[in-house]
Coordinates of C-alpha atoms and ligand atoms in Angstrom, one line a residue:
X1 CA -58.5 1.1 6.2
X2 CA -61.0 3.3 8.1
X3 CA -60.3 5.1 11.4
X4 CA -61.7 2.5 13.6
X5 CA -59.5 -0.2 12.0
X6 CA -56.5 2.0 12.4
X7 CA -57.3 2.3 16.2
X8 CA -57.8 -1.4 16.4
X9 CA -54.5 -2.1 14.7
X10 CA -52.8 0.3 17.1
X11 CA -54.4 -1.3 20.1
X12 CA -53.3 -4.7 18.9
X13 CA -49.7 -3.5 18.4
X14 CA -49.8 -1.9 21.8
X15 CA -50.9 -5.2 23.3
X16 CA -48.3 -7.1 21.2
X17 CA -45.7 -4.7 22.4
X18 CA -46.3 -5.6 26.0
X19 CA -45.9 -9.3 25.2
X20 CA -43.5 -9.4 22.2
X21 CA -41.7 -6.1 22.2
X22 CA -40.2 -6.7 18.8
X23 CA -43.7 -6.8 17.3
X24 CA -42.9 -10.2 15.7
X25 CA -39.9 -9.0 13.7
X26 CA -37.2 -11.5 14.0
X27 CA -34.2 -9.9 15.5
X28 CA -31.8 -11.2 12.7
X29 CA -33.8 -9.5 10.0
X30 CA -32.7 -6.1 11.4
X31 CA -29.1 -6.9 11.7
X32 CA -27.7 -6.9 8.2
X33 CA -29.1 -4.5 5.7
X34 CA -27.9 -6.3 2.5
X35 CA -25.3 -8.5 1.2
X36 CA -22.4 -6.5 -0.3
X37 CA -20.9 -7.4 -3.7
X38 CA -18.1 -9.9 -3.7
X39 CA -15.0 -8.0 -2.8
X40 CA -11.6 -7.6 -1.1
X41 CA -10.6 -5.5 1.8
X42 CA -7.0 -4.4 1.5
X43 CA -5.6 -3.1 4.7
X44 CA -2.6 -0.8 4.5
X45 CA -0.8 -0.8 7.9
X46 CA -2.1 -4.3 8.8
X47 CA 0.7 -4.9 11.3
X48 CA -0.8 -2.3 13.5
X49 CA -3.2 -1.9 16.5
X50 CA -6.2 -0.8 14.7
X51 CA -6.2 -3.8 12.2
X52 CA -5.7 -6.4 15.1
X53 CA -8.0 -4.7 17.7
X54 CA -10.9 -3.4 15.4
X55 CA -10.9 -4.2 11.7
X56 CA -10.3 -8.0 11.6
X57 CA -12.4 -8.7 14.7
X58 CA -15.2 -6.6 13.1
X59 CA -14.8 -8.6 9.8
X60 CA -14.8 -11.9 11.6
X61 CA -18.0 -11.0 13.5
X62 CA -19.7 -9.9 10.3
X63 CA -18.5 -13.4 8.8
X64 CA -20.3 -15.0 11.9
X65 CA -23.4 -13.1 11.3
X66 CA -23.6 -13.7 7.6
X67 CA -22.7 -10.1 6.7
X68 CA -19.8 -10.8 4.5
X69 CA -20.1 -11.4 0.7
X70 CA -18.8 -14.5 -0.9
X71 CA -16.3 -14.7 -2.4
X72 CA -14.4 -12.3 -0.1
X73 CA -10.8 -11.9 1.1
X74 CA -8.8 -9.6 3.3
X75 CA -5.3 -8.6 2.1
X76 CA -2.9 -7.0 4.8
X77 CA 0.2 -5.1 4.0
X78 CA 2.7 -3.0 5.9
X79 CA 6.5 -2.8 6.1
X80 CA 6.8 -5.8 8.5
X81 CA 7.7 -9.0 7.0
X82 CA 4.9 -11.7 7.9
X83 CA 4.0 -14.8 6.2
X84 CA 0.2 -15.4 5.6
X85 CA 0.2 -17.8 8.4
X86 CA 2.0 -15.4 10.8
X87 CA -0.6 -12.6 9.9
X88 CA -3.4 -14.9 10.5
X89 CA -2.0 -15.9 14.0
X90 CA -1.4 -12.3 14.8
X91 CA -5.0 -11.5 14.0
X92 CA -6.3 -14.3 16.0
X93 CA -4.5 -13.4 19.3
X94 CA -6.8 -10.4 20.2
X95 CA -9.8 -12.5 19.6
X96 CA -8.8 -15.0 22.4
X97 CA -10.0 -12.4 24.9
X98 CA -13.4 -12.2 23.3
X99 CA -16.4 -14.4 23.4
X100 CA -16.8 -14.8 19.6
X101 CA -13.7 -17.0 18.9
X102 CA -14.9 -20.3 17.6
X103 CA -11.9 -22.3 16.4
X104 CA -13.7 -24.0 13.5
X105 CA -15.2 -20.7 12.3
X106 CA -11.9 -18.9 12.7
X107 CA -10.3 -21.6 10.6
X108 CA -12.9 -21.0 7.8
X109 CA -12.5 -17.3 8.0
X110 CA -8.8 -17.1 8.3
X111 CA -8.3 -18.9 5.0
X112 CA -9.4 -15.6 3.5
X113 CA -6.5 -13.5 5.1
X114 CA -3.5 -12.8 3.1
X115 CA -0.4 -10.7 3.7
X116 CA 2.4 -8.9 1.7
X117 CA 5.1 -6.6 3.0
X118 CA 5.4 -3.2 1.1
X119 CA 7.6 -0.3 1.3
X120 CA 5.4 3.0 1.5
X121 CA 7.9 5.0 -0.4
X122 CA 8.4 2.7 -3.4
X123 CA 6.0 2.8 -6.3
X124 CA 7.3 -0.6 -7.4
X125 CA 6.2 -2.1 -4.1
X126 CA 2.6 -0.8 -4.7
X127 CA 2.6 -2.2 -8.3
X128 CA 3.7 -5.5 -6.8
X129 CA 0.9 -5.3 -4.4
X130 CA -1.6 -4.6 -7.3
X131 CA -0.4 -7.6 -9.3
X132 CA -0.9 -9.8 -6.2
X133 CA -4.3 -8.5 -5.7
X134 CA -5.2 -8.9 -9.4
X135 CA -4.0 -12.6 -9.3
X136 CA -6.0 -13.4 -6.1
X137 CA -9.1 -11.5 -7.5
X138 CA -9.0 -13.7 -10.6
X139 CA -8.7 -16.8 -8.6
X140 CA -11.4 -15.9 -6.2
X141 CA -13.9 -14.1 -8.4
X142 CA -14.2 -10.9 -6.2
X143 CA -15.0 -8.9 -9.4
X144 CA -12.1 -6.4 -8.8
X145 CA -14.1 -4.7 -6.1
X146 CA -11.7 -3.2 -3.5
X147 CA -12.0 -1.4 -0.2
X148 CA -8.6 0.2 0.5
X149 CA -8.3 0.8 4.2
X150 CA -5.6 3.2 5.4
X151 CA -4.8 1.9 8.9
X152 CA -1.6 4.0 9.0
X153 CA -0.3 7.1 10.7
X154 CA -2.1 10.1 9.4
X155 CA 1.3 11.5 8.1
X156 CA 1.3 8.7 5.5
X157 CA -2.3 9.2 4.2
X158 CA -1.4 11.5 1.3
X159 CA 1.6 9.7 0.0
X160 CA 0.0 6.3 0.3
X161 CA -3.4 7.3 -1.5
X162 CA -1.2 8.6 -4.3
X163 CA 0.8 5.5 -4.5
X164 CA -2.4 3.4 -4.5
X165 CA -3.6 5.5 -7.2
X166 CA -0.4 5.5 -9.3
X167 CA -0.5 1.6 -9.0
X168 CA -3.9 1.7 -10.6
X169 CA -5.8 0.6 -7.6
X170 CA -8.2 3.6 -7.6
X171 CA -9.6 3.0 -11.1
X172 CA -13.2 2.3 -11.5
X173 CA -14.3 1.3 -15.0
X174 CA -17.8 0.5 -15.8
X175 CA -16.7 -2.0 -18.4
X176 CA -13.9 -4.0 -17.0
X177 CA -13.3 -3.3 -13.3
X178 CA -15.4 -3.1 -10.2
X179 CA -15.6 -0.3 -7.7
X180 CA -12.8 1.1 -5.5
X181 CA -13.3 2.8 -2.2
X182 CA -10.7 4.3 0.1
X183 CA -11.2 4.4 3.8
X184 CA -9.5 7.2 5.9
X185 CA -9.5 7.3 9.7
X186 CA -9.6 10.5 11.7
X187 CA -7.9 12.9 12.0
X188 CA -8.7 14.5 8.7
X189 CA -6.0 17.1 8.9
X190 CA -4.6 19.2 11.7
X191 CA -6.4 22.4 10.9
X192 CA -8.4 23.8 7.9
X193 CA -5.3 24.2 5.5
X194 CA -4.1 20.6 6.2
X195 CA -7.5 19.2 5.8
X196 CA -7.9 20.9 2.4
X197 CA -4.5 19.7 1.5
X198 CA -5.3 16.1 2.4
X199 CA -8.6 16.3 0.5
X200 CA -6.8 17.5 -2.6
X201 CA -4.3 14.6 -2.4
X202 CA -7.1 12.0 -2.0
X203 CA -8.9 13.6 -5.0
X204 CA -5.9 13.2 -7.3
X205 CA -6.9 9.6 -7.8
X206 CA -10.2 9.1 -6.0
X207 CA -13.6 10.8 -6.6
X208 CA -15.8 12.0 -3.7
X209 CA -18.0 9.0 -3.8
X210 CA -15.0 6.7 -3.5
X211 CA -13.7 8.4 -0.3
X212 CA -15.1 7.0 3.1
X213 CA -13.9 9.2 6.0
X214 CA -14.7 7.2 9.1
X215 CA -16.0 8.4 12.3
X216 CA -16.9 5.2 14.1
X217 CA -18.9 7.2 16.8
X218 CA -21.5 7.9 14.1
X219 CA -22.1 4.0 13.8
X220 CA -22.9 3.5 17.5
X221 CA -26.5 2.2 17.7
X222 CA -27.5 4.9 20.2
X223 CA -26.1 7.6 18.2
X224 CA -28.0 6.5 15.1
X225 CA -31.1 6.2 17.3
X226 CA -31.0 10.1 18.0
X227 CA -32.4 10.5 14.4
X228 CA -35.0 7.7 14.8
X229 CA -36.1 9.2 18.2
X230 CA -36.4 12.6 16.8
X231 CA -37.9 11.9 13.5
X232 CA -39.8 8.8 13.7
X233 CA -42.0 10.3 16.7
X234 CA -44.2 13.3 16.1
X235 CA -44.3 14.4 19.7
X236 CA -40.8 15.7 20.2
X237 CA -40.2 17.7 17.0
X238 CA -42.7 20.5 17.8
X239 CA -40.9 21.3 21.1
X240 CA -37.4 20.9 19.8
X241 CA -36.6 24.5 19.5
X242 CA -35.8 27.8 21.4
X243 CA -39.3 28.2 22.7
X244 CA -39.2 25.1 24.8
X245 CA -35.5 24.2 25.2
X246 CA -33.3 26.1 27.7
X247 CA -29.9 24.6 26.8
X248 CA -28.4 21.4 25.5
X249 CA -25.3 19.6 27.1
X250 CA -23.3 17.1 25.1
X251 CA -20.8 15.3 27.1
X252 CA -18.1 12.7 26.2
X253 CA -16.0 12.0 29.2
X254 CA -13.1 9.5 29.3
X255 CA -11.5 7.9 32.3
X256 CA -8.4 6.9 30.3
X257 CA -5.4 9.1 30.2
X258 CA -3.2 9.6 27.1
X259 CA -2.2 5.8 27.1
X260 CA 0.1 4.8 24.2
X261 CA -0.8 7.8 22.1
X262 CA 1.5 10.5 23.6
X263 CA 3.1 11.4 20.3
X264 CA -0.2 12.1 18.6
X265 CA -2.0 13.6 21.6
X266 CA 0.7 16.1 22.4
X267 CA 0.1 17.6 18.8
X268 CA -3.6 17.1 18.7
X269 CA -5.0 17.8 22.2
X270 CA -8.6 17.5 23.1
X271 CA -10.1 20.1 20.6
X272 CA -8.6 18.2 17.6
X273 CA -9.1 14.7 19.0
X274 CA -12.7 15.0 20.0
X275 CA -14.4 18.3 19.1
X276 CA -13.4 18.5 15.3
X277 CA -15.2 15.1 14.8
X278 CA -17.3 13.3 17.4
X279 CA -18.6 16.3 19.4
X280 CA -19.5 18.1 16.1
X281 CA -21.4 14.9 14.9
X282 CA -23.3 14.8 18.1
X283 CA -24.1 18.4 17.8
X284 CA -25.3 18.1 14.3
X285 CA -27.6 15.0 15.1
X286 CA -29.2 16.9 18.0
X287 CA -29.7 20.3 16.2
X288 CA -30.3 19.4 12.5
X289 CA -33.7 19.7 10.7
X290 CA -35.4 16.6 9.4
X291 CA -34.0 15.5 6.1
X292 CA -36.6 14.8 3.4
X293 CA -35.4 11.2 3.2
X294 CA -33.2 8.9 5.2
X295 CA -30.4 8.9 2.5
X296 CA -26.8 9.6 2.8
X297 CA -26.6 13.0 1.0
X298 CA -29.9 14.3 2.4
X299 CA -28.8 13.5 6.0
X300 CA -25.3 15.0 5.4
X301 CA -26.9 18.1 3.8
X302 CA -28.8 18.8 7.0
X303 CA -25.7 18.3 9.1
X304 CA -23.8 20.7 7.0
X305 CA -26.5 23.3 7.3
X306 CA -26.0 23.1 11.2
X307 CA -22.2 23.6 10.8
X308 CA -22.9 26.7 8.6
X309 CA -25.0 28.2 11.5
X310 CA -22.3 27.8 14.3
X311 CA -21.6 31.4 15.5
X312 CA -17.9 32.0 15.3
X313 CA -16.3 32.5 18.7
X314 CA -15.2 36.1 19.6
X315 CA -11.6 35.0 19.7
X316 CA -10.8 38.2 21.8
X317 CA -13.1 36.8 24.5
X318 CA -12.3 33.2 24.6
X319 CA -12.7 32.8 28.2
X320 CA -16.4 33.6 28.0
X321 CA -17.0 30.6 25.8
X322 CA -14.2 28.1 26.5
X323 CA -12.6 26.4 29.4
X324 CA -9.5 24.4 28.7
X325 CA -7.9 22.1 31.3
X326 CA -5.1 19.6 31.7
X327 CA -5.4 16.7 34.2
X328 CA -3.1 16.5 37.3
X329 CA -2.4 13.5 39.3
X330 CA -5.4 12.0 41.1
X331 CA -7.2 8.8 41.9
X332 CA -9.6 6.7 39.7
X333 CA -11.3 3.5 40.9
X334 CA -9.3 3.7 44.0
X335 CA -5.9 3.8 42.1
X336 CA -3.5 6.7 41.9
X337 CA -2.9 8.0 38.4
X338 CA -0.1 10.3 37.2
X339 CA -0.4 13.9 36.0
X340 CA -0.6 14.4 32.2
X341 CA 2.9 16.0 32.3
X342 CA 4.3 12.9 34.1
X343 CA 3.0 10.4 31.5
X344 CA 5.6 8.7 29.3
X345 CA 6.4 10.6 26.2
X346 CA 4.7 13.9 27.3
X347 CA 6.7 17.2 27.7
X348 CA 6.9 18.0 31.4
X349 CA 6.0 21.6 30.4
X350 CA 3.2 20.6 28.0
X351 CA 0.5 23.2 27.3
X352 CA -1.8 20.6 25.5
X353 CA -5.4 20.7 26.8
X354 CA -6.8 17.3 27.9
X355 CA -10.2 18.9 28.8
X356 CA -12.4 21.4 27.0
X357 CA -15.9 22.8 27.5
X358 CA -17.3 25.2 24.9
X359 CA -20.5 27.2 24.8
X360 CA -21.8 27.2 21.2
X361 CA -24.6 29.0 19.6
X362 CA -26.5 28.3 16.4
X363 CA -27.6 31.3 14.4
X364 CA -30.8 30.0 13.0
X365 CA -34.5 30.3 13.7
X366 CA -34.8 27.2 15.6
X367 CA -31.9 27.6 18.0
X368 CA -31.4 31.4 18.4
X369 CA -30.1 32.0 22.0
X370 CA -30.0 28.4 23.1
X371 CA -26.5 27.6 24.4
X372 CA -25.1 24.1 23.6
X373 CA -22.4 23.1 26.2
X374 CA -19.9 20.6 24.6
X375 CA -17.7 19.0 27.1
X376 CA -14.9 16.4 26.6
X377 CA -11.9 15.4 28.6
X378 CA -9.7 12.7 29.7
X379 CA -9.3 11.3 33.2
X380 CA -12.7 12.5 34.4
X381 CA -14.8 10.9 37.0
X382 CA -16.6 8.5 34.9
X383 CA -16.6 7.2 31.3
X384 CA -19.8 8.7 30.0
X385 CA -21.2 10.0 26.7
X386 CA -24.7 11.7 26.8
X387 CA -26.8 14.4 25.4
X388 CA -29.0 16.2 27.9
X389 CA -31.8 18.5 26.7
X390 CA -32.9 20.8 29.4
X391 CA -36.3 22.1 28.8
X392 CA -37.5 25.5 30.2
X393 CA -39.4 25.8 33.4
X394 CA -43.3 26.2 33.3
X395 CA -44.1 29.8 32.3
X396 CA -46.5 30.3 35.3
X397 CA -46.7 28.2 38.4
X398 CA -50.1 27.7 39.7
X399 CA -48.6 25.9 42.8
X400 CA -46.7 29.0 43.8
X401 CA -48.7 29.5 47.1
X402 CA -47.5 26.2 48.4
X403 CA -44.4 25.5 46.3
X404 CA -43.1 28.9 45.4
X405 CA -42.3 29.9 41.6
X406 CA -39.6 27.3 41.0
X407 CA -40.6 24.0 39.6
X408 CA -37.9 21.9 38.2
X409 CA -38.0 21.8 34.5
X410 CA -38.2 18.7 32.3
X411 CA -35.1 17.0 31.1
X412 CA -34.5 14.6 28.3
X413 CA -31.3 12.5 28.4
X414 CA -30.0 10.5 25.5
X415 CA -27.5 8.1 27.0
X416 CA -24.9 6.8 24.7
X417 CA -22.4 5.2 27.1
X418 CA -22.4 3.4 29.4
X419 CA -26.2 3.6 29.8
X420 CA -27.7 3.2 26.4
X421 CA -30.9 4.8 27.3
X422 CA -33.4 7.5 26.8
X423 CA -34.7 9.1 30.1
X424 CA -37.3 11.6 30.5
X425 CA -37.6 13.6 33.9
X426 CA -40.9 15.1 34.8
X427 CA -42.9 16.3 37.8
X428 CA -45.6 14.3 39.6
X429 CA -47.6 14.7 42.7
X430 CA -46.1 13.0 45.8
X431 CA -48.8 10.6 47.4
X432 CA -50.5 12.3 50.3
X433 CA -52.9 15.1 51.1
X434 CA -50.4 17.8 51.0
X435 CA -49.4 19.3 47.7
X436 CA -45.9 18.2 47.1
X437 CA -44.1 17.5 43.8
X438 CA -41.3 15.3 43.1
X439 CA -39.2 14.7 40.0
X440 CA -39.5 11.2 38.6
X441 CA -37.7 9.6 35.6
X442 CA -39.0 7.4 32.9
X443 CA -36.3 5.2 31.4
X444 CA -36.1 3.3 28.1
X445 CA -33.0 1.0 27.9
X446 CA -32.0 0.6 24.4
X447 CA -31.4 -3.2 24.6
X448 CA -34.5 -3.8 26.7
X449 CA -36.3 -6.9 25.6
X450 CA -33.8 -7.4 22.8
X451 CA -31.8 -10.6 22.8
X452 CA -30.6 -10.8 19.2
X453 CA -27.0 -10.2 18.1
X454 CA -25.6 -6.7 17.9
X455 CA -23.1 -5.1 15.3
X456 CA -20.5 -2.9 16.9
X457 CA -19.6 0.4 15.3
X458 CA -16.6 -0.9 13.2
X459 CA -18.8 -3.8 11.9
X460 CA -21.5 -1.3 10.9
X461 CA -19.0 1.0 9.1
X462 CA -17.2 -1.7 7.3
X463 CA -20.4 -3.3 6.0
X464 CA -21.6 0.2 4.9
X465 CA -18.4 0.7 3.1
X466 CA -18.7 -2.6 1.3
X467 CA -22.4 -1.7 0.5
X468 CA -21.3 1.8 -0.7
X469 CA -23.5 3.6 1.7
X470 CA -21.9 6.9 2.8
X471 CA -24.5 7.8 5.4
X472 CA -22.2 7.4 8.4
X473 CA -19.1 8.9 6.8
X474 CA -18.0 12.5 6.7
X475 CA -18.4 14.6 3.6
X476 CA -15.6 17.0 2.8
X477 CA -17.8 20.1 3.1
X478 CA -18.7 19.1 6.8
X479 CA -14.9 18.4 7.6
X480 CA -14.0 21.9 6.2
X481 CA -16.9 23.7 7.9
X482 CA -16.0 22.2 11.3
X483 CA -12.3 23.1 10.8
X484 CA -13.4 26.7 9.8
X485 CA -15.0 27.0 13.1
X486 CA -12.3 25.4 15.2
X487 CA -9.0 26.7 13.4
X488 CA -9.4 30.3 14.6
X489 CA -10.0 29.0 18.1
X490 CA -7.1 26.8 18.0
X491 CA -4.9 29.7 16.6
X492 CA -6.0 32.0 19.3
X493 CA -5.5 29.4 22.0
X494 CA -2.1 28.3 20.8
X495 CA -0.8 31.7 20.1
X496 CA -2.2 33.8 22.9
X497 CA 0.1 35.4 25.6
X498 CA -1.9 33.9 28.4
X499 CA -1.9 30.4 27.1
X500 CA -0.5 29.1 30.3
X501 CA -3.1 30.8 32.4
X502 CA -5.9 29.6 30.1
X503 CA -5.0 26.0 30.8
X504 CA -6.6 25.2 34.1
X505 CA -5.5 22.3 36.1
X506 CA -7.9 19.7 37.4
X507 CA -7.4 16.5 39.5
X508 CA -7.9 13.2 37.7
X509 CA -11.0 11.7 38.8
X510 CA -13.1 14.9 39.0
X511 CA -15.3 16.5 36.4
X512 CA -12.8 19.0 35.2
X513 CA -11.7 22.5 36.2
X514 CA -14.0 24.3 38.5
X515 CA -14.5 27.3 36.0
X516 CA -16.9 25.1 34.0
X517 CA -19.6 26.3 36.3
X518 CA -18.9 30.0 35.4
X519 CA -19.4 29.2 31.7
X520 CA -22.9 28.0 32.4
X521 CA -23.9 31.1 34.2
Ligands
NAP1 N1 -6.0 2.2 17.1 C1 -7.1 2.8 17.3 O1 -7.9 2.4 18.1 C2 -7.5 3.9 16.3 C3 -8.9 4.6 16.6 C4 -9.1 5.7 15.7 C5 -8.4 6.1 14.7 N2 -7.1 5.4 14.5 C6 -6.3 5.8 13.3 O2 -6.1 4.6 12.6 C7 -4.8 4.7 11.9 C8 -4.1 3.4 12.3 O3 -4.1 3.3 13.7 P1 -3.0 2.3 14.5 O4 -3.3 2.5 16.0 O5 -3.2 0.9 13.9 O6 -1.7 2.8 14.1 P2 -0.2 2.2 14.4 O7 -0.4 0.8 15.1 O8 0.6 3.2 15.0 O9 0.3 2.1 13.0 C9 -0.1 1.2 12.0 C10 0.9 0.6 11.2 O10 1.5 1.6 10.3 C11 2.9 1.5 10.2 N3 3.7 2.6 10.7 C12 3.8 3.1 11.9 N4 4.5 4.2 11.9 C13 5.2 4.3 10.7 C14 5.9 5.3 10.1 N5 6.5 6.2 10.8 N6 6.2 5.0 8.8 C15 5.7 4.0 8.1 N7 4.9 3.1 8.6 C16 4.5 3.3 9.9 C17 3.2 0.3 11.1 O11 3.4 -0.9 10.3 P3 4.9 -1.4 9.7 O12 5.9 -0.9 10.7 O13 4.7 -2.8 9.7 O14 4.8 -0.7 8.4 C18 2.1 0.0 12.0 O15 1.8 -1.2 12.2 C19 -4.2 6.0 12.5 O16 -4.3 7.0 11.6 C20 -4.9 6.3 13.8 O17 -4.9 7.7 14.1 C21 -6.7 4.4 15.3

């Protein structure tokens, strides 16, 4: 194709874009990336919240969209005694509040749900589970391919993984059996030592390629889109560095309080709950270099390189880099909400932070001297997740006689929630004879002109797990590097004499402690 043909093709595509924005690609063809092998999904802890609210609805929606293999079945187990029918009914309940429940389709899907009670402490119980799975596998023809999903409290991860292994459920043999994959939910440990310890236990029976550490944040469409935006366009990469970027703000704000997770949250706090995983992933996606190929290990290699460059905090001067807060009483959506210390199950003297803002530097050529402000908190003014890239001001203002030296710099905002959009703010001339500038914003809404079905984050991670694609899952080196950064901070925060003074109160419904503005100076 010569240059003229290419220009013609581009013009045609641009024209096509204004009329058919999908450029003729049927929406459905982008939805499911491949059909997994026949398999079973074994959920340990299937009587719990995660299974009913996330895992089974995700599998049902995959079923509706043709994303499940055939044959396929789900096998739930936990301590609670339930018959197959009781389990099916329990799983149907949360779907009633959604718009995906079609009774006939549910009937078809729910035939593939089974349940057996187990005792987490008894090997004989896991052996009995393995026998039941073998029988069903033979009957259904699922090729002994197993996803083993740990939907249990983190304190049970180690012992349960070992039990599954001892019962022979981790074994992959090229000749006879199919694959086995174990899925672990965050938190991956409580600090560096416990993360290493958990990993050691998982590796007693499972190899790294069998371990899928979920961070469902990574599977959000707009989070994945960060890589497409950065690396499928040539115009942003040349300016994505210290020469043009002043600072980057990454925010994940929640309006919810601690809800029913008091026991867990009191131990974890915001640094373990949000920074060790989601915030670090957003940082890596924003800061990483382009991988040579869009392939699991190459992408994860580049993320790990970012984690290696994070400058350790001077723990003697934490206040220069970190603001911690805890929510007090306040108002959200016109309703009064209680202080963290007055929530059920929370120690009235609790020193657990519910808000953190940290200033992070990356010691590499691209980012030297550019601060990354990471902020996350509960009971903030708005539920919002976004990455804002603040560019530098123009080096010289030719309008200084009329407008002065200061011209508002460009800003690029990658909205993840609630607005799934990309916005670019720039300066234009105000209409009129006088020289006046104004900031305008160009918006792209992620779902603009898209009417096809959408996979939610859990659907995407479950599908990828069945397909054996680890792109959206944590690799252990990344987990350990992030803990290596955070553990000294946690130790310093949790053991310092002025712990109480470091924890700044903020009213629910605001944007956190006032001291956050000092950190940005
Ligand atoms: N729920 C969410 O939205 C969410 C989001 C992200 C990550 N996670 C993680 O996913 C995992 C499961 O979450 P979940 O909310 O479903 O947990 P859950 O409801 O608290 O527990 C799941 C099941 O584990 C069993 N269990 C609970 N405590 C136990 C104990 N002390 N000893 C033995 N068994 C116990 C219970 O089943 P039986 O009593 O029947 O055995 C329970 O139904 C957790 O690690 C959580 O941190 C959850």
